[in-house]
Coordinates of C-alpha atoms in Angstrom, one line a residue:
M1 CA 0.0 0.0 0.0
R2 CA 1.4 3.4 -1.0
S3 CA 2.0 5.9 1.8
S4 CA -0.1 9.1 1.7
T5 CA 2.8 11.1 3.2
K6 CA 4.2 13.5 0.7
R7 CA 7.9 14.1 0.3
N8 CA 9.3 17.6 0.5
L9 CA 10.4 19.5 -2.6
Y10 CA 12.4 22.7 -2.1
A11 CA 12.6 24.9 -5.2
L12 CA 14.5 28.1 -5.7
V13 CA 13.2 29.7 -8.9
I14 CA 15.2 32.6 -10.4
G15 CA 14.4 34.7 -13.5
I16 CA 16.4 37.8 -14.5
N17 CA 15.6 40.0 -17.5
A18 CA 17.0 43.3 -16.3
Y19 CA 20.7 43.8 -15.9
Q20 CA 22.7 46.9 -15.1
H21 CA 25.8 46.3 -17.2
V22 CA 24.9 43.8 -19.9
K23 CA 22.1 43.5 -22.5
A24 CA 18.7 42.9 -21.0
L25 CA 16.9 39.7 -21.8
S26 CA 13.2 39.3 -22.5
G27 CA 11.9 35.8 -21.6
C28 CA 13.7 34.8 -18.4
V29 CA 11.2 36.1 -15.9
N30 CA 8.3 34.5 -17.9
D31 CA 10.2 31.2 -17.9
A32 CA 10.7 31.3 -14.2
L33 CA 7.1 32.2 -13.5
S34 CA 6.0 29.3 -15.9
F35 CA 8.2 26.9 -13.9
E36 CA 6.7 28.3 -10.7
N37 CA 3.2 27.5 -12.1
Y38 CA 4.3 24.0 -13.1
L39 CA 5.4 23.4 -9.4
D40 CA 1.8 24.3 -8.4
G41 CA 0.3 21.7 -10.8
P42 CA -0.8 18.2 -10.0
L43 CA 2.2 16.4 -11.5
V44 CA 4.4 17.9 -8.8
N45 CA 1.9 18.4 -6.0
D46 CA 0.7 14.8 -6.0
P47 CA 3.9 13.3 -4.7
F48 CA 5.4 16.5 -3.1
E49 CA 4.8 19.1 -0.6
V50 CA 6.3 22.1 -2.5
H51 CA 8.3 24.8 -0.7
K52 CA 9.3 27.5 -3.1
E53 CA 11.1 30.8 -3.2
V54 CA 10.9 32.9 -6.3
L55 CA 13.4 35.7 -7.1
T56 CA 13.0 37.9 -10.2
D57 CA 14.9 40.9 -11.6
K58 CA 15.8 43.4 -8.7
A59 CA 14.9 40.8 -6.0
A60 CA 17.4 38.4 -7.6
T61 CA 20.6 39.9 -6.1
K62 CA 23.7 38.0 -5.5
D63 CA 23.1 38.0 -1.8
A64 CA 19.5 36.9 -2.2
I65 CA 20.5 34.0 -4.5
V66 CA 23.3 32.9 -2.2
A67 CA 20.9 33.1 0.8
G68 CA 18.2 31.2 -1.2
I69 CA 20.7 28.4 -1.9
S70 CA 22.1 28.2 1.6
N71 CA 18.9 28.8 3.6
H72 CA 15.9 27.7 1.5
L73 CA 17.5 24.8 -0.4
G74 CA 19.5 24.0 2.7
E75 CA 16.2 23.1 4.4
A76 CA 16.1 19.9 2.3
K77 CA 16.9 16.7 4.3
K78 CA 17.7 13.2 3.3
G79 CA 14.9 11.9 1.1
D80 CA 13.8 15.4 0.1
T81 CA 14.3 17.0 -3.4
A82 CA 16.0 20.3 -4.0
V83 CA 15.6 22.1 -7.3
L84 CA 17.4 25.3 -8.6
F85 CA 15.8 26.9 -11.6
F86 CA 17.8 29.7 -13.2
A87 CA 17.0 31.7 -16.3
G88 CA 19.3 34.6 -17.1
H89 CA 22.9 35.5 -18.1
G90 CA 25.7 33.4 -16.7
H91 CA 28.8 34.7 -15.0
R92 CA 31.7 33.2 -13.1
E93 CA 33.6 34.8 -10.2
Q94 CA 35.7 33.8 -7.2
T95 CA 33.7 32.8 -4.3
S96 CA 34.4 33.3 -0.6
V97 CA 31.7 30.9 0.6
P98 CA 33.5 27.7 1.7
A99 CA 30.7 25.3 0.8
F100 CA 30.6 26.7 -2.8
K101 CA 34.4 27.0 -3.1
N102 CA 35.0 23.4 -2.1
A103 CA 32.4 22.2 -4.6
E104 CA 34.0 24.0 -7.6
V105 CA 37.2 22.6 -9.1
D106 CA 38.7 26.0 -10.0
G107 CA 37.3 27.9 -6.9
N108 CA 34.9 29.9 -9.1
L109 CA 31.2 30.1 -8.7
G110 CA 29.2 29.9 -11.9

């Protein structure tokens, strides 16, 4: 008999169209919001209790993203699922966060 207890899914959903120093994008926020809506649907909500955090444009600062990964996704325990959805420009830089630095071969955070 299948257990009725749902597993936890922690999702950090990020979409950035607006940038200060590089060309703006046009579909990233919509992609992130579409993924957020998918998380609310029955395919995900049937087996999972969804815990989500959504960051878009100005709210998606470096500090907010790092906090979302460390704190929100960090809530996941053994047996839970953690999902990071990112739509936007990519960038690599040196990281001072030990957990991230140790996970990257070259010490850079992508």
